[in-house]
PDB file of C-alpha atoms in Angstrom:
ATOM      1  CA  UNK X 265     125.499 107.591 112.256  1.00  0.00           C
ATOM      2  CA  UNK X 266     122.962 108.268 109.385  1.00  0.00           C
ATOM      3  CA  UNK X 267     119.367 107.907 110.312  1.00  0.00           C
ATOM      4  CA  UNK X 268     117.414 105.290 108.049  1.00  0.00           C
ATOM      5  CA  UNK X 269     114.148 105.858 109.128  1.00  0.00           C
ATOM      6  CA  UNK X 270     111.445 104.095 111.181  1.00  0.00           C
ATOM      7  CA  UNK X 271     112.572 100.375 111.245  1.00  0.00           C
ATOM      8  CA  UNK X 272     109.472  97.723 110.605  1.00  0.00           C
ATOM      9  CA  UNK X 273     109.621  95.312 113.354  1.00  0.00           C
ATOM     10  CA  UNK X 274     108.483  91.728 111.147  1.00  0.00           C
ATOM     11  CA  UNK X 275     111.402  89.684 110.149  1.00  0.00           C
ATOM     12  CA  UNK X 276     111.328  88.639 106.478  1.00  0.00           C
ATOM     13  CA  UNK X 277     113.277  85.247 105.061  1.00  0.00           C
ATOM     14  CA  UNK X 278     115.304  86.098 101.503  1.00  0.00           C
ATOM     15  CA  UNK X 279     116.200  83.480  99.247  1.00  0.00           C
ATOM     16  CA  UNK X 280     119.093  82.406 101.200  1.00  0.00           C
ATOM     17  CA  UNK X 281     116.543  81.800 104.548  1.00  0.00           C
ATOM     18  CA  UNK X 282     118.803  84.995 106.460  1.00  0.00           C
ATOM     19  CA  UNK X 283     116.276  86.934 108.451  1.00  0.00           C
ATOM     20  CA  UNK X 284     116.438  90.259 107.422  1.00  0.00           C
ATOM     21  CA  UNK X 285     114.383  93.830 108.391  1.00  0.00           C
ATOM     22  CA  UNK X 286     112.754  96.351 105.730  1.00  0.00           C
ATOM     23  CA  UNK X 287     113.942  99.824 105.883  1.00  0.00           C
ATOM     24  CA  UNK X 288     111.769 102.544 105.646  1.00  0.00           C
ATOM     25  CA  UNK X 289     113.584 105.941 104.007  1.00  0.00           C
ATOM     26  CA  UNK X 290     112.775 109.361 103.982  1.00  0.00           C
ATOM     27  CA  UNK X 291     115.136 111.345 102.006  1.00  0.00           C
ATOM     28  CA  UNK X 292     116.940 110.243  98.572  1.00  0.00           C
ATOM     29  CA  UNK X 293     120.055 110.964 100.220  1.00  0.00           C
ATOM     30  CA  UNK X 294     119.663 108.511 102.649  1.00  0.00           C
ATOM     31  CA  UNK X 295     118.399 105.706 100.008  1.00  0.00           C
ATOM     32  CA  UNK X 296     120.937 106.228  97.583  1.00  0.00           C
ATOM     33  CA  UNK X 297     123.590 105.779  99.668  1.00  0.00           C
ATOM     34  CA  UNK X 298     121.973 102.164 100.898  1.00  0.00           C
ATOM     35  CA  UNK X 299     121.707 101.365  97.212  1.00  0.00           C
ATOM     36  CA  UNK X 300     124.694 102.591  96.324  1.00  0.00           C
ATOM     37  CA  UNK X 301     126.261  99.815  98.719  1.00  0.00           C
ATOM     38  CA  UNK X 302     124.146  96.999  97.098  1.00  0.00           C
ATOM     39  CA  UNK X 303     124.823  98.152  93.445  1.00  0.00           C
ATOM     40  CA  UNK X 304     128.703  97.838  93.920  1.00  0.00           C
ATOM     41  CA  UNK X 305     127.682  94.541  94.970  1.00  0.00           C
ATOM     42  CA  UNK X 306     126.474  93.674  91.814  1.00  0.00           C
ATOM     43  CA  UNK X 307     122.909  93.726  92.729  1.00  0.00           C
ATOM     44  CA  UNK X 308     120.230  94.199  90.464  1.00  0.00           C
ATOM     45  CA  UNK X 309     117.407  96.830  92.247  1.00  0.00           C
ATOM     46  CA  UNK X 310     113.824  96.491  91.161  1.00  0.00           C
ATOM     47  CA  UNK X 311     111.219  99.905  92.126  1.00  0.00           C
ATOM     48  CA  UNK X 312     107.737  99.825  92.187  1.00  0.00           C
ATOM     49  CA  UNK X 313     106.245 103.144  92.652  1.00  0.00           C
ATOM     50  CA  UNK X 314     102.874 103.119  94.856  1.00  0.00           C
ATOM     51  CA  UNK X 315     100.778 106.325  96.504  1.00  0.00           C
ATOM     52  CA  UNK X 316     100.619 104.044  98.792  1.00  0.00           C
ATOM     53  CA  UNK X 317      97.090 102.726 100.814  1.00  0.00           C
ATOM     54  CA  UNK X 318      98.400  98.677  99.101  1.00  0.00           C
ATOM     55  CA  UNK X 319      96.764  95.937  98.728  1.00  0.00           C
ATOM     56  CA  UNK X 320      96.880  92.594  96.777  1.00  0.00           C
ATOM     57  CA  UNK X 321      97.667  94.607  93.621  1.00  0.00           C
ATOM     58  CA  UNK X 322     100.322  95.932  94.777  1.00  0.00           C
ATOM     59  CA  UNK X 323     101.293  93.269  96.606  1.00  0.00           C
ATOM     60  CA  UNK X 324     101.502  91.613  93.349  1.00  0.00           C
ATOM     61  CA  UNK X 325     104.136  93.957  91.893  1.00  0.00           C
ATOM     62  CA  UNK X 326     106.121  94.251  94.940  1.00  0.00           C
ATOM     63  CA  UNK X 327     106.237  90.226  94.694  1.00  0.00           C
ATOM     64  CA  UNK X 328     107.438  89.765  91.296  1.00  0.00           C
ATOM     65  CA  UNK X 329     110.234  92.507  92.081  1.00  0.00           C
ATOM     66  CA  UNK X 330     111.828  90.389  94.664  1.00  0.00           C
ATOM     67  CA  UNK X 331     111.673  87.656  92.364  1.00  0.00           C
ATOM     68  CA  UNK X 332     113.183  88.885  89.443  1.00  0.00           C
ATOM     69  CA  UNK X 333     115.733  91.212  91.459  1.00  0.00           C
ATOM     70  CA  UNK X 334     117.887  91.323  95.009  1.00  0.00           C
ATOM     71  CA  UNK X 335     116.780  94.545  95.597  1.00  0.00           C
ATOM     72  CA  UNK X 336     113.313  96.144  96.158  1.00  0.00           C
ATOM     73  CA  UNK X 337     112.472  99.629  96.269  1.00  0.00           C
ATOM     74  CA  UNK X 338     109.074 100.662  96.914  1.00  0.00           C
ATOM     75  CA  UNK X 339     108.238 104.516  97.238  1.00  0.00           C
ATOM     76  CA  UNK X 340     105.081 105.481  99.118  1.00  0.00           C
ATOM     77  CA  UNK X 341     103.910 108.807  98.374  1.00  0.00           C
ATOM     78  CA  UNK X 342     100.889 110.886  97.593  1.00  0.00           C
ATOM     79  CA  UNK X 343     101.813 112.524  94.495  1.00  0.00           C
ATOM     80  CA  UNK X 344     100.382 116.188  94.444  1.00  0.00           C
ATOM     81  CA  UNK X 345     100.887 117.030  91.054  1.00  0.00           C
ATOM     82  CA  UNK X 346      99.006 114.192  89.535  1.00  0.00           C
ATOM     83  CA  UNK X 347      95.772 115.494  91.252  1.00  0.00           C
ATOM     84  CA  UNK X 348      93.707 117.851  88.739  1.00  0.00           C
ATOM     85  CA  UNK X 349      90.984 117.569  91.898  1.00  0.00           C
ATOM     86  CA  UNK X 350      92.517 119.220  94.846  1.00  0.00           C
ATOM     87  CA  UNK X 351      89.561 117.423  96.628  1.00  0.00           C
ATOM     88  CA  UNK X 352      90.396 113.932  95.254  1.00  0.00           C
ATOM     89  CA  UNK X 353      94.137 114.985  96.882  1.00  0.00           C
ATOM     90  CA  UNK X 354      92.770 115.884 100.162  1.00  0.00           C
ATOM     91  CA  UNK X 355      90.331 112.338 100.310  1.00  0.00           C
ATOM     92  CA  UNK X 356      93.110 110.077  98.782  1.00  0.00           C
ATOM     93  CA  UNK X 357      93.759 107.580 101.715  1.00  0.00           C
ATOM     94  CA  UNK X 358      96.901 107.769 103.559  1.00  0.00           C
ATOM     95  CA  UNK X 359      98.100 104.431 105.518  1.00  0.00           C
ATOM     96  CA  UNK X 360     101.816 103.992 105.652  1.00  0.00           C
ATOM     97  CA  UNK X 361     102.021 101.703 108.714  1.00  0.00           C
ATOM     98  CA  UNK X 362      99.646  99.497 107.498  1.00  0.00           C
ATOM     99  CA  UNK X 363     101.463  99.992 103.919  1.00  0.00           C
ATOM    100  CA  UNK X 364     104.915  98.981 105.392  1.00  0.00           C
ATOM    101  CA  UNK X 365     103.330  95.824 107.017  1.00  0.00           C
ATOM    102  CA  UNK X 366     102.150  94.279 103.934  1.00  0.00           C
ATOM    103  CA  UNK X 367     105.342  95.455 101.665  1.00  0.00           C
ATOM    104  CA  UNK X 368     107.580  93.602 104.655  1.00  0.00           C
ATOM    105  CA  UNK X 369     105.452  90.499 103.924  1.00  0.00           C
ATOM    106  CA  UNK X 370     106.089  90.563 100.661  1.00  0.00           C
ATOM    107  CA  UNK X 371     110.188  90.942 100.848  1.00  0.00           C
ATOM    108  CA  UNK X 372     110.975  94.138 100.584  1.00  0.00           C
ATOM    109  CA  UNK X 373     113.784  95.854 101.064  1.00  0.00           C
ATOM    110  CA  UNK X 374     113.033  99.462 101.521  1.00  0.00           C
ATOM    111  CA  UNK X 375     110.006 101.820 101.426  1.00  0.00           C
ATOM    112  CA  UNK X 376     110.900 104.885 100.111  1.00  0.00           C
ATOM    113  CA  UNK X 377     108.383 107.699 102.298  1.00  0.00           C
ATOM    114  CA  UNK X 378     109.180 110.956 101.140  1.00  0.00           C
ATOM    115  CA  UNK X 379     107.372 114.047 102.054  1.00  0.00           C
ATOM    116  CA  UNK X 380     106.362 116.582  99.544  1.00  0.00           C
ATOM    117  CA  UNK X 381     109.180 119.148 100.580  1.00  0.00           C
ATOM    118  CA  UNK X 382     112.141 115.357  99.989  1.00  0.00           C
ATOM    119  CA  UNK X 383     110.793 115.181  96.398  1.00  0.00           C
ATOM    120  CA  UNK X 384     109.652 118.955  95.406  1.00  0.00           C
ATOM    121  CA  UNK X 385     112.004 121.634  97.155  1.00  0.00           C
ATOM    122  CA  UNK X 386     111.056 123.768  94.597  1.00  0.00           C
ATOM    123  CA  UNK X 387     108.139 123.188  92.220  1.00  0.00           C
ATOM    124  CA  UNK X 388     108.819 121.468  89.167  1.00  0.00           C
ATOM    125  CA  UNK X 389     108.249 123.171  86.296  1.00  0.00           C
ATOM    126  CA  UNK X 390     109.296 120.405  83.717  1.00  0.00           C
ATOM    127  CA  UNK X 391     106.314 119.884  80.870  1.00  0.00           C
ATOM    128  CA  UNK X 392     105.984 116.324  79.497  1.00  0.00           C
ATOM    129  CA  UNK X 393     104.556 115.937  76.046  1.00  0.00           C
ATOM    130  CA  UNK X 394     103.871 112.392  74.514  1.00  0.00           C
ATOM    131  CA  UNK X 395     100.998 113.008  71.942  1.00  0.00           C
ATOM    132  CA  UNK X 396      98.312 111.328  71.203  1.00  0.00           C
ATOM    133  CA  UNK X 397      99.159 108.844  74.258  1.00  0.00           C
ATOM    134  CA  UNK X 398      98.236 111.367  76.581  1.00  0.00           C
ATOM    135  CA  UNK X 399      95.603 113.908  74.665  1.00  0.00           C
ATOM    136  CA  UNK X 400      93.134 111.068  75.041  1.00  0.00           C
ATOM    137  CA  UNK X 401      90.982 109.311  77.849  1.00  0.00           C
ATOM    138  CA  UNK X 402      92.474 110.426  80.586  1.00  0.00           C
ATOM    139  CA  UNK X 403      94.502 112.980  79.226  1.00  0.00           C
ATOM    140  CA  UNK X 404      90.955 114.307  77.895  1.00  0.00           C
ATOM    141  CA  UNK X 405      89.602 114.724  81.259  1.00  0.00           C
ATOM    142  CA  UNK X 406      92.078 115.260  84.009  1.00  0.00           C
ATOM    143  CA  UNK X 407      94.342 117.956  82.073  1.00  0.00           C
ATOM    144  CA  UNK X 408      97.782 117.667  83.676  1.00  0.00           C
ATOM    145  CA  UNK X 409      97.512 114.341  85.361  1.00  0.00           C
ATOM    146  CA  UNK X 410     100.023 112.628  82.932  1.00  0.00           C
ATOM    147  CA  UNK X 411     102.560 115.537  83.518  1.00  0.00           C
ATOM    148  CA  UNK X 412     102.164 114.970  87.412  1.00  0.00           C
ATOM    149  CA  UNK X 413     102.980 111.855  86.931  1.00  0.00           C
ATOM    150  CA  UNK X 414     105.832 111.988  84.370  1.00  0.00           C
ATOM    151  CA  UNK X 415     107.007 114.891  87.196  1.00  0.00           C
ATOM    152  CA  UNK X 416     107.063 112.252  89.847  1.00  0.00           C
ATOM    153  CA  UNK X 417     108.373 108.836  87.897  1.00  0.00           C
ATOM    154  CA  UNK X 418     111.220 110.746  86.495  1.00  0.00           C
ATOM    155  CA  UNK X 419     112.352 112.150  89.563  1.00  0.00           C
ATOM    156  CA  UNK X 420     112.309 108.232  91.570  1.00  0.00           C
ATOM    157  CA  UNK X 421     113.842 106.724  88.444  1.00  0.00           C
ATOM    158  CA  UNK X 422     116.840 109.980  88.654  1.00  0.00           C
ATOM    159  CA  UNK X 423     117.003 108.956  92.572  1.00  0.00           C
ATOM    160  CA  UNK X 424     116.773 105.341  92.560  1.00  0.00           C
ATOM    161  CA  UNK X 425     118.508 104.570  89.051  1.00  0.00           C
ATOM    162  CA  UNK X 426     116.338 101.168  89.357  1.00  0.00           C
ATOM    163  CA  UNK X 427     117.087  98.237  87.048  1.00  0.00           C
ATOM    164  CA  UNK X 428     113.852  97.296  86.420  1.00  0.00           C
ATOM    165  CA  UNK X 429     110.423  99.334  86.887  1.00  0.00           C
ATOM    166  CA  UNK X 430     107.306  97.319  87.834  1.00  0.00           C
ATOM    167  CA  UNK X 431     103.674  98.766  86.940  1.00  0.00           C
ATOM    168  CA  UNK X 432      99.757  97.469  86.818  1.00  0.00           C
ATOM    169  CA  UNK X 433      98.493  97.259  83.817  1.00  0.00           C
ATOM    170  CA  UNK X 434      95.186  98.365  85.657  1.00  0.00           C
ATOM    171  CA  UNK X 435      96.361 102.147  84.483  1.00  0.00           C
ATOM    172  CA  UNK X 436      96.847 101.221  81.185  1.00  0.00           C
ATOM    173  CA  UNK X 437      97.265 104.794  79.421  1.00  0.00           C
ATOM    174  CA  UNK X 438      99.639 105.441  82.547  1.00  0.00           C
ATOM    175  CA  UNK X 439     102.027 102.300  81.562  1.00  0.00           C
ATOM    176  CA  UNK X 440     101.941 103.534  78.103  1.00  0.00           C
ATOM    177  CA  UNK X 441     103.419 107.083  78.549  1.00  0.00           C
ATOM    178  CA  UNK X 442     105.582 105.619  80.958  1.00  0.00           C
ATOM    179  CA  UNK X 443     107.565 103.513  78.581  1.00  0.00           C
ATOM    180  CA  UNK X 444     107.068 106.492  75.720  1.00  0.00           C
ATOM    181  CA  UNK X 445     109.207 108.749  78.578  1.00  0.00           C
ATOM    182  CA  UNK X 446     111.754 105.855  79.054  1.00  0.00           C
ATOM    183  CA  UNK X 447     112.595 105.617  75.648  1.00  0.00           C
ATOM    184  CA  UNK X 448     112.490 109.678  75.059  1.00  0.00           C
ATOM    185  CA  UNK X 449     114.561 110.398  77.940  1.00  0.00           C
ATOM    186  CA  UNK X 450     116.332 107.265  77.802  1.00  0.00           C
ATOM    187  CA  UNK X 451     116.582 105.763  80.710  1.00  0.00           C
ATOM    188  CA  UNK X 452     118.727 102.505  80.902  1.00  0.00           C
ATOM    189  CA  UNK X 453     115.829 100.632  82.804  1.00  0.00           C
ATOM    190  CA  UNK X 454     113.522  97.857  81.996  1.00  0.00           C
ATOM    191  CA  UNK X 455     109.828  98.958  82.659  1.00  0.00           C
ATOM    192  CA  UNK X 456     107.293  95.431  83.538  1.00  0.00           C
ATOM    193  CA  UNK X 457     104.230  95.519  82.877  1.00  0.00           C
ATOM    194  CA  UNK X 458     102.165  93.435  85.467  1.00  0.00           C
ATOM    195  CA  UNK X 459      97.964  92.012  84.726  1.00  0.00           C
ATOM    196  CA  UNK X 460      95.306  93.774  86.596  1.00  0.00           C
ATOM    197  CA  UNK X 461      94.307  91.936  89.812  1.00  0.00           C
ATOM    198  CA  UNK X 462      90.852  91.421  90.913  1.00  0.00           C
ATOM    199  CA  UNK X 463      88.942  90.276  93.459  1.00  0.00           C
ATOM    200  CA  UNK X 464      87.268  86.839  93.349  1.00  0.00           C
ATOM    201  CA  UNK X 465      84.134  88.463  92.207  1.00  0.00           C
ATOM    202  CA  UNK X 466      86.146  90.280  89.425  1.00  0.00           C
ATOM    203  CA  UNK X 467      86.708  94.025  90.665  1.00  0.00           C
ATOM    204  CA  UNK X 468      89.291  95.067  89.879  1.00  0.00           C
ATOM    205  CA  UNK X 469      91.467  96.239  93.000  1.00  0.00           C
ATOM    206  CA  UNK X 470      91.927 100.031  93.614  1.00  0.00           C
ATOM    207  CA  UNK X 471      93.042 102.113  96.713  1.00  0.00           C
ATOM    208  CA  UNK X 472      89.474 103.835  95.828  1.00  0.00           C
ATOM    209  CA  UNK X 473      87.863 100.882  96.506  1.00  0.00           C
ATOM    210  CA  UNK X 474      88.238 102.379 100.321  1.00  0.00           C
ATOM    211  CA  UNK X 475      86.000 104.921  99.461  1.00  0.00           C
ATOM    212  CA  UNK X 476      82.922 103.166  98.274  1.00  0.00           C
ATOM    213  CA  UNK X 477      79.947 102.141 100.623  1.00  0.00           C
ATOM    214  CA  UNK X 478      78.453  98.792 101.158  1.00  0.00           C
ATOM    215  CA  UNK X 479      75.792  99.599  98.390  1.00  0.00           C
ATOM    216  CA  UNK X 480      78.431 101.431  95.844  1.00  0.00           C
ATOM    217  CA  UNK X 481      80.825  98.687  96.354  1.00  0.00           C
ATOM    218  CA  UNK X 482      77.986  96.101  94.747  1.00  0.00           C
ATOM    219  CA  UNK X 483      77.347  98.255  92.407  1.00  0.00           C
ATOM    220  CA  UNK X 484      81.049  98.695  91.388  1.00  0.00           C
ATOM    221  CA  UNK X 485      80.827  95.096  90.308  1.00  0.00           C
ATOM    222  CA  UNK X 486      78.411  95.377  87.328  1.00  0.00           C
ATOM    223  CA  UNK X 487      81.903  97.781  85.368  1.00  0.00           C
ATOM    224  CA  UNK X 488      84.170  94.316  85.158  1.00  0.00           C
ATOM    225  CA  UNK X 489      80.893  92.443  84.732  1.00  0.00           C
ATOM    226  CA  UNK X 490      79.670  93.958  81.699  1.00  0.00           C
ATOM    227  CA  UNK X 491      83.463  94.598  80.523  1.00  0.00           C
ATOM    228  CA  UNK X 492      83.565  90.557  80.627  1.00  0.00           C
ATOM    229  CA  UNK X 493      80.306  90.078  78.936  1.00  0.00           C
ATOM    230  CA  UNK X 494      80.782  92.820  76.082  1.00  0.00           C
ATOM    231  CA  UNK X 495      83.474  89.995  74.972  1.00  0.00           C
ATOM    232  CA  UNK X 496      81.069  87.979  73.788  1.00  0.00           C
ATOM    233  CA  UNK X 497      78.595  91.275  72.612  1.00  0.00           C
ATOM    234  CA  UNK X 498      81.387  91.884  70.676  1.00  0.00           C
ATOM    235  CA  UNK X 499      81.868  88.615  68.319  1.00  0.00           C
ATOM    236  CA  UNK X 500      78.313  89.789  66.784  1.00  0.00           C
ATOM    237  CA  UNK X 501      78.035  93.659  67.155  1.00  0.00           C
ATOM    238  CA  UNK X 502      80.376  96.387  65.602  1.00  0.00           C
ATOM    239  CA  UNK X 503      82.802  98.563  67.732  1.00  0.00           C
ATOM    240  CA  UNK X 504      80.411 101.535  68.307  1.00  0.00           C
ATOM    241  CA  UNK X 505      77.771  98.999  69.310  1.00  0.00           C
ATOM    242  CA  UNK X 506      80.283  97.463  71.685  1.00  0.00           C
ATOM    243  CA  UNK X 507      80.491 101.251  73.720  1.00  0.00           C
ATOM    244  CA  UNK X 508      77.494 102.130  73.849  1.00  0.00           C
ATOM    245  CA  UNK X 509      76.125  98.647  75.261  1.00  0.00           C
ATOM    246  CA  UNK X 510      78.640  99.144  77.460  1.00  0.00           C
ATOM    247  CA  UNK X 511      77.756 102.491  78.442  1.00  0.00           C
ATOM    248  CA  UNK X 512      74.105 102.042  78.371  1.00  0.00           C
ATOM    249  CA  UNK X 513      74.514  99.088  80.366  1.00  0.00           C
ATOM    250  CA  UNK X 514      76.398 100.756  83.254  1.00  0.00           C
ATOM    251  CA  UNK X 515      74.654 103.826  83.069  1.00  0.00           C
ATOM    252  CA  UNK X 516      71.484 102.130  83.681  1.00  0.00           C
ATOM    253  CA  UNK X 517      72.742 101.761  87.603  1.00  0.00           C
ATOM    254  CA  UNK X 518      71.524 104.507  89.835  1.00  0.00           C
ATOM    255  CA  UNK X 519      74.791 106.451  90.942  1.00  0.00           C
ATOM    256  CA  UNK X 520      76.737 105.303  88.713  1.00  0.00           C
ATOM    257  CA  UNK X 521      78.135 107.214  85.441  1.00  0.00           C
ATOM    258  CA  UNK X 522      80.032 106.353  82.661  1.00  0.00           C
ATOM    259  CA  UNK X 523      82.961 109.425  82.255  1.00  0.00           C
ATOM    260  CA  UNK X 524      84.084 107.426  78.948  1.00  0.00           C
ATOM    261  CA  UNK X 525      84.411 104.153  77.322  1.00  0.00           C
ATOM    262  CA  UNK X 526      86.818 103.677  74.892  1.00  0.00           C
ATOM    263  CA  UNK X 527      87.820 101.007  72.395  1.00  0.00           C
ATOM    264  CA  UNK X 528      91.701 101.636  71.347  1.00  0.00           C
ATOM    265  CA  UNK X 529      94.697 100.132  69.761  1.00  0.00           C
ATOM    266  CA  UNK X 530      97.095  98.777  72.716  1.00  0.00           C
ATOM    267  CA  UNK X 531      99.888 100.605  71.553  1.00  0.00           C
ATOM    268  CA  UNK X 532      98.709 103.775  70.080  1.00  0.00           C
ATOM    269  CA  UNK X 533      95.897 104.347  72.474  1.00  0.00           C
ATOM    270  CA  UNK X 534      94.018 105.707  69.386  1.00  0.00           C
ATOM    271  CA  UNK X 535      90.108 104.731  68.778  1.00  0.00           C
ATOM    272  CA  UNK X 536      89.802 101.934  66.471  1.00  0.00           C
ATOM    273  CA  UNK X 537      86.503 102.567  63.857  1.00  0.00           C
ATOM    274  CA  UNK X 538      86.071  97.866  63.457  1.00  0.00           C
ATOM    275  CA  UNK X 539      87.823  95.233  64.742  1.00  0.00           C
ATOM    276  CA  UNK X 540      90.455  94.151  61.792  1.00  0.00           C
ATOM    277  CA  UNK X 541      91.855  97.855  62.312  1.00  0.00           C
ATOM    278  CA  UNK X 542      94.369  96.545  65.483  1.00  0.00           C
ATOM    279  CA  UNK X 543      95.889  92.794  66.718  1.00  0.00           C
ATOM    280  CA  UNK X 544      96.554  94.465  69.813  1.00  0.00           C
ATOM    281  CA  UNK X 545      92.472  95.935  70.702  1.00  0.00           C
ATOM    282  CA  UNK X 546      91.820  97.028  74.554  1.00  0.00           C
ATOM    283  CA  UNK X 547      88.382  98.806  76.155  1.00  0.00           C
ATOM    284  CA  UNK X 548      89.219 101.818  78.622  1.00  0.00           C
ATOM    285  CA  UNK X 549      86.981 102.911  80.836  1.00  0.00           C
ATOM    286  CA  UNK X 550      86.351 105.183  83.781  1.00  0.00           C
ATOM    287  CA  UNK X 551      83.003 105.253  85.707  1.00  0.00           C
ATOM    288  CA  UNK X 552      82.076 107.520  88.890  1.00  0.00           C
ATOM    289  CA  UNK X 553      80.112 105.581  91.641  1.00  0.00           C
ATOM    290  CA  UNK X 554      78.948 108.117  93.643  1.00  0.00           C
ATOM    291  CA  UNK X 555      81.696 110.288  94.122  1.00  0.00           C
ATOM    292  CA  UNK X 556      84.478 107.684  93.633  1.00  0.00           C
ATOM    293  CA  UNK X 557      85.562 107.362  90.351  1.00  0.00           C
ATOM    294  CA  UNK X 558      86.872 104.343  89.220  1.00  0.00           C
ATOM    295  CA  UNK X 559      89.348 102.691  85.967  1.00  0.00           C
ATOM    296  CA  UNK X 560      89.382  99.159  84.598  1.00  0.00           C
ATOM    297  CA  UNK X 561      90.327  97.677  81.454  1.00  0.00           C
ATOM    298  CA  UNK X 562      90.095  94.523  78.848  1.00  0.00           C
ATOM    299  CA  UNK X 563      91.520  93.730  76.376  1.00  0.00           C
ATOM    300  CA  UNK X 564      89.391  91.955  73.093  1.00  0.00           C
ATOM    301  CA  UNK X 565      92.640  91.147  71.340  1.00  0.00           C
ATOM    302  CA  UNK X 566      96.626  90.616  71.941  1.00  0.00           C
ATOM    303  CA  UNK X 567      99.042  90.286  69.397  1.00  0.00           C
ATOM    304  CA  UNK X 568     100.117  86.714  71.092  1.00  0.00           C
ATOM    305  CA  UNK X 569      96.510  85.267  70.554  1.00  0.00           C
TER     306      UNK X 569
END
């Protein structure tokens, strides 16, 4: 009899109001022959991929899976490659039970839980390239984070052959090269882009968020805040004077640094030089707070508006 993993003990309702129990997988074998079952059936799988320590971000995804599909997938795993700080590796927080409680409330049907040895028997020497999208911002200052994580989505989308592909648009450069490797390497999925989620007071959720103290979580608030506000900066000031109120403004914060702030074309990720240059115009930024370091996004402009 095979073994499927730890079993999550809530009951969940589908569509069709039959109680059913979420899975949790640790080997692809194992989860490819589950889905292999389903798919015969005609069933449409949707995968969001997580490093797992959810919340109502994710939550979000997860959600909008099980709508739009009979089948959810949702790996939990602490990428290694993707770290360029072994440190930020090591601190990264780690909570599947807690994970697999919140993914069952949401419908799921599996949690994929690999360990490191299930999805990298041997290291994986593969080199993604998808210039400029991933020579800037990030790509500037965590060298090899975007081939981590190329490394890591290929391999789930190889495993779980998903129909559809759900991501936050939170990591905007991330969704970008995500759907540049889809198309290069073709795979026949659908990749969904899904808004950023924030709390009531507007940050914007992050598994960092953990990290912060009571004083560095306040403070974390003024990077949506003056994202919001530089909105309205912007209908009167240029592009450069649109960064650098926005960097001035945060930087003014004890503890808290601007790493870059960025004002690119949606789809090229390229700096724009004035505001007629794109109809698709987004702000990128990352800011350490103390030692946490921290991405958000906004967009001035979207080619439906």
């Amino acid at each position: 009899m095979v073994n499927y993993g730890l079993f999550c003990t809530v009951f969940q309702t589908t569509k069709n109001h039959k109680p059913i129990k979420m899975k949790v997988i640790h080997t692809i074998k194992d989860l490819q022959a589950e889905l292999s079952v389903l798919k015969a059936q005609g069933k449409k799988v949707g995968l969001v991929p997580t490093m797992g320590a959810l919340h109502a971000g994710h939550a979000s995804l997860v959600k909008r899976s099980v709508n739009e599909n009979e089948v959810t997938v949702v790996s939990v795993f602490v990428n290694p490659t993707q770290f360029n700080d072994k440190n930020d590796l090591v601190k990264y927080p780690r909570t599947l039970d807690a994970d697999c409680k919140l993914l069952e409330a949401c419908g799921a049907t599996y949690a994929f839980a690999p360990s490191v040895e299930e999805m990298y028997p041997e290291p994986d020497t593969r080199q993604f390239s998808y210039a400029p999208l991933d020579t800037v911002m990030e790509g500037a200052f965590r060298p090899g984070h975007f081939n981590g994580v190329c490394q890591i989505v290929s391999k789930l989308f190889e495993a779980v052959k998903p129909h559809r592909a759900y991501f936050g648009e939170k990591d905007f450069q991330q969704l970008a090269i995500i759907r540049e490797m889809v198309r290069q390497m073709q795979f026949d999925l659908e990749i969904v882009g899904c808004p950023i989620v924030r709390e009531e007071d507007g940050l914007a959720l992050s598994s960092r968020n953990a990290r912060l103290s009571a004083e560095e979580r306040e403070n974390a608030l003024k990077i949506s805040q003056t994202l919001f506000k530089s909105r309205t900066f912007a209908a009167s000031h240029s592009v450069k004077e649109t960064i650098d109120e926005v960097i001035s403004t945060i930087d003014a914060i004890p503890e808290m640094r601007v790493e870059y702030y960025e004002i690119v074309d949606g789809n090229t990720l390229q700096p724009i030089a004035g505001w007629n240059d794109s109809d698709y115009i987004v702000g990128c930024i990352t800011v350490y707070n103390g030692e946490v370091r921290l991405i958000d996004n906004i967009a001035y402009r979207r080619p439906e508006q």
